[in-house]
Coordinates of C-alpha atoms in Angstrom, one line a residue:
X1037 CA 23.1 63.5 83.2
X1038 CA 26.0 61.5 81.7
X1039 CA 28.4 62.7 84.3
X1040 CA 26.1 61.8 87.2
X1041 CA 25.0 58.5 85.7
X1042 CA 28.4 57.2 84.8
X1043 CA 30.6 58.7 87.6
X1044 CA 30.7 55.7 89.8
X1045 CA 31.8 53.2 87.1
X1046 CA 33.8 55.7 85.1
X1047 CA 35.3 58.2 87.6
X1048 CA 37.6 59.9 85.1
X1049 CA 35.9 62.0 82.4
X1050 CA 35.8 65.2 80.3
X1051 CA 32.7 66.6 78.6
X1052 CA 32.7 69.2 75.9
X1053 CA 29.0 70.0 75.1
X1054 CA 28.0 72.0 72.0
X1055 CA 24.6 73.2 71.0
X1056 CA 25.2 72.2 67.4
X1057 CA 25.4 68.5 68.2
X1058 CA 29.1 68.1 67.8
X1059 CA 29.9 67.9 71.4
X1060 CA 32.1 65.2 72.7
X1061 CA 32.9 63.2 75.9
X1062 CA 35.3 60.6 77.3
X1063 CA 34.6 58.4 80.3
X1064 CA 37.3 56.1 81.8
X1065 CA 37.8 53.6 84.6
X1066 CA 41.5 54.6 84.5
X1067 CA 43.1 58.0 85.0
X1068 CA 43.1 60.4 82.0
X1069 CA 46.4 62.3 81.7
X1070 CA 47.5 65.2 79.4
X1071 CA 43.9 65.6 78.6
X1072 CA 43.2 68.4 76.1
X1073 CA 40.5 69.7 73.8
X1074 CA 42.0 70.1 70.3
X1075 CA 39.8 72.2 67.9
X1076 CA 40.0 71.0 64.3
X1077 CA 37.6 72.6 61.8
X1078 CA 36.1 74.5 64.8
X1079 CA 35.0 71.1 66.2
X1080 CA 36.3 69.9 69.6
X1081 CA 38.3 66.7 69.6
X1082 CA 39.5 65.1 72.9
X1083 CA 43.1 63.9 73.1
X1084 CA 45.2 62.6 75.9
X1085 CA 46.4 59.4 77.4
X1086 CA 44.8 56.7 79.5
X1087 CA 47.0 55.5 82.3
X1088 CA 46.7 51.8 82.3
X1089 CA 48.6 49.3 84.6
X1090 CA 50.8 48.1 81.6
X1091 CA 51.3 51.4 79.7
X1092 CA 49.9 54.8 78.9
X1093 CA 47.8 54.7 75.8
X1094 CA 47.2 57.8 73.8
X1095 CA 43.7 58.5 72.5
X1096 CA 42.0 60.9 70.2
X1097 CA 38.2 61.1 70.0
X1098 CA 36.4 62.9 67.3
X1099 CA 32.9 63.7 65.8
X1100 CA 33.3 64.9 62.2
X1101 CA 30.8 67.1 60.4
X1102 CA 28.3 65.4 58.2
X1103 CA 29.2 66.0 54.5
X1104 CA 25.9 67.1 53.1
X1105 CA 27.3 69.7 50.7
X1106 CA 30.4 69.9 48.7
X1107 CA 31.9 72.4 51.1
X1108 CA 31.1 70.2 54.2
X1109 CA 32.5 67.2 52.3
X1110 CA 35.8 69.0 51.8
X1111 CA 35.8 70.2 55.5
X1112 CA 35.2 66.7 56.7
X1113 CA 38.2 65.3 54.6
X1114 CA 40.4 68.1 55.8
X1115 CA 39.3 67.2 59.4
X1116 CA 40.4 63.6 58.8
X1117 CA 43.8 64.8 57.5
X1118 CA 44.2 67.0 60.5
X1119 CA 43.4 64.1 62.8
X1120 CA 46.1 62.1 61.0
X1121 CA 48.7 65.0 61.6
X1122 CA 47.7 65.2 65.3
X1123 CA 48.1 61.4 65.6
X1124 CA 51.5 61.3 64.0
X1125 CA 52.9 63.8 66.6
X1126 CA 52.2 61.3 69.4
X1127 CA 54.4 58.4 70.3
X1128 CA 53.5 55.0 71.7
X1129 CA 50.3 53.0 71.5
X1130 CA 47.2 54.8 70.5
X1131 CA 43.4 54.5 70.0
X1132 CA 41.6 56.9 67.7
X1133 CA 37.8 56.8 68.1
X1134 CA 34.9 58.5 66.6
X1135 CA 32.1 59.3 64.2
X1136 CA 33.9 60.0 61.0
X1137 CA 30.8 60.3 58.8
X1138 CA 32.3 58.2 56.0
X1139 CA 32.7 54.6 55.0
X1140 CA 35.8 52.5 55.2
X1141 CA 36.2 52.3 51.4
X1142 CA 36.3 56.0 51.1
X1143 CA 39.8 57.2 50.0
X1144 CA 39.9 59.7 52.9
X1145 CA 39.8 56.7 55.4
X1146 CA 42.2 54.6 53.3
X1147 CA 44.8 57.5 53.1
X1148 CA 44.3 58.2 56.8
X1149 CA 45.1 54.5 57.7
X1150 CA 48.0 54.4 55.4
X1151 CA 49.6 57.7 56.7
X1152 CA 49.1 56.8 60.4
X1153 CA 49.6 53.1 60.2
X1154 CA 46.5 52.7 62.3
X1155 CA 44.3 49.7 61.9
X1156 CA 40.5 49.6 61.8
X1157 CA 39.1 47.4 64.5
X1158 CA 36.2 46.5 62.3
X1159 CA 36.9 43.1 60.6
X1160 CA 33.5 42.8 58.9
X1161 CA 30.8 45.2 57.7
X1162 CA 29.5 46.2 61.1
X1163 CA 27.2 49.0 59.9
X1164 CA 26.3 51.7 62.5
X1165 CA 24.1 54.3 60.7
X1166 CA 21.2 55.0 60.5
X1167 CA 19.9 53.1 63.4
X1168 CA 16.2 53.8 62.5
X1169 CA 16.6 52.1 59.2
X1170 CA 16.8 48.3 59.2
X1171 CA 18.6 48.1 55.8
X1172 CA 20.7 49.5 54.2
X1173 CA 23.0 50.8 56.9
X1174 CA 26.6 51.9 56.5
X1175 CA 29.6 51.8 58.8
X1176 CA 30.8 55.3 59.7
X1177 CA 31.9 55.0 63.4
X1178 CA 35.4 53.7 64.1
X1179 CA 37.9 52.5 66.7
X1180 CA 41.4 52.7 65.1
X1181 CA 44.4 51.3 66.9
X1182 CA 48.1 51.3 66.5
X1183 CA 50.3 48.3 65.8
X1184 CA 51.3 48.0 69.5
X1185 CA 47.6 47.1 70.4
X1186 CA 45.8 43.9 69.5
X1187 CA 42.1 44.1 68.9
X1188 CA 40.5 41.1 70.6
X1189 CA 37.0 41.8 69.5
X1190 CA 34.8 44.5 67.8
X1191 CA 31.0 44.6 67.6
X1192 CA 28.0 46.9 67.4
X1193 CA 25.7 47.6 70.3
X1194 CA 22.1 47.1 69.0
X1195 CA 20.2 48.9 71.7
X1196 CA 20.8 52.6 71.7
X1197 CA 18.8 55.8 71.8
X1198 CA 21.2 57.4 69.2
X1199 CA 20.6 57.6 65.5
X1200 CA 23.8 55.4 65.4
X1201 CA 24.3 51.9 66.7
X1202 CA 27.1 51.9 69.3
X1203 CA 30.4 50.2 68.9
X1204 CA 32.6 48.5 71.4
X1205 CA 36.1 46.9 71.2
X1206 CA 38.2 44.8 73.4
X1207 CA 42.0 45.3 73.3
X1208 CA 45.2 44.3 74.9
X1209 CA 48.8 45.4 74.6
X1210 CA 50.9 43.2 72.4
X1211 CA 53.9 41.4 73.9
X1212 CA 57.0 43.5 73.4

């Protein structure tokens, strides 16, 4: 359904469905190159580059497991570290996007940002989960960007059929 419904506006895509809910997809108006599915913690992550007119921008898209037990908590944190190692192998501007199932003040996120030098697009609280609860909600969905990219805006999308509010960001390449 996603592929059919979005194909005209976003002709470049990859969908990795999974029965356990940890499937992932990317849709783009611009060509996707070097696209690969990278399995970390037995969970698919999408990585590649978006060919923009001004530069190729690397991306990694992830959906981390929910830390509902001590074991899943450790696996989620290991997944975050593995994403960081993957990101550090790539050169040039990058976007790292996903449901990380943890809050910005968690040491796993702080360490991730410190190691990768990525910046969180979120400037305020911008809670995203759970959508069905009016308060309190927590921010667990992210768009990180490298220093070569300027975040022009970041906001939540209120109307969604997911248990999360959506997030959207606007970006531009910084002058070199």
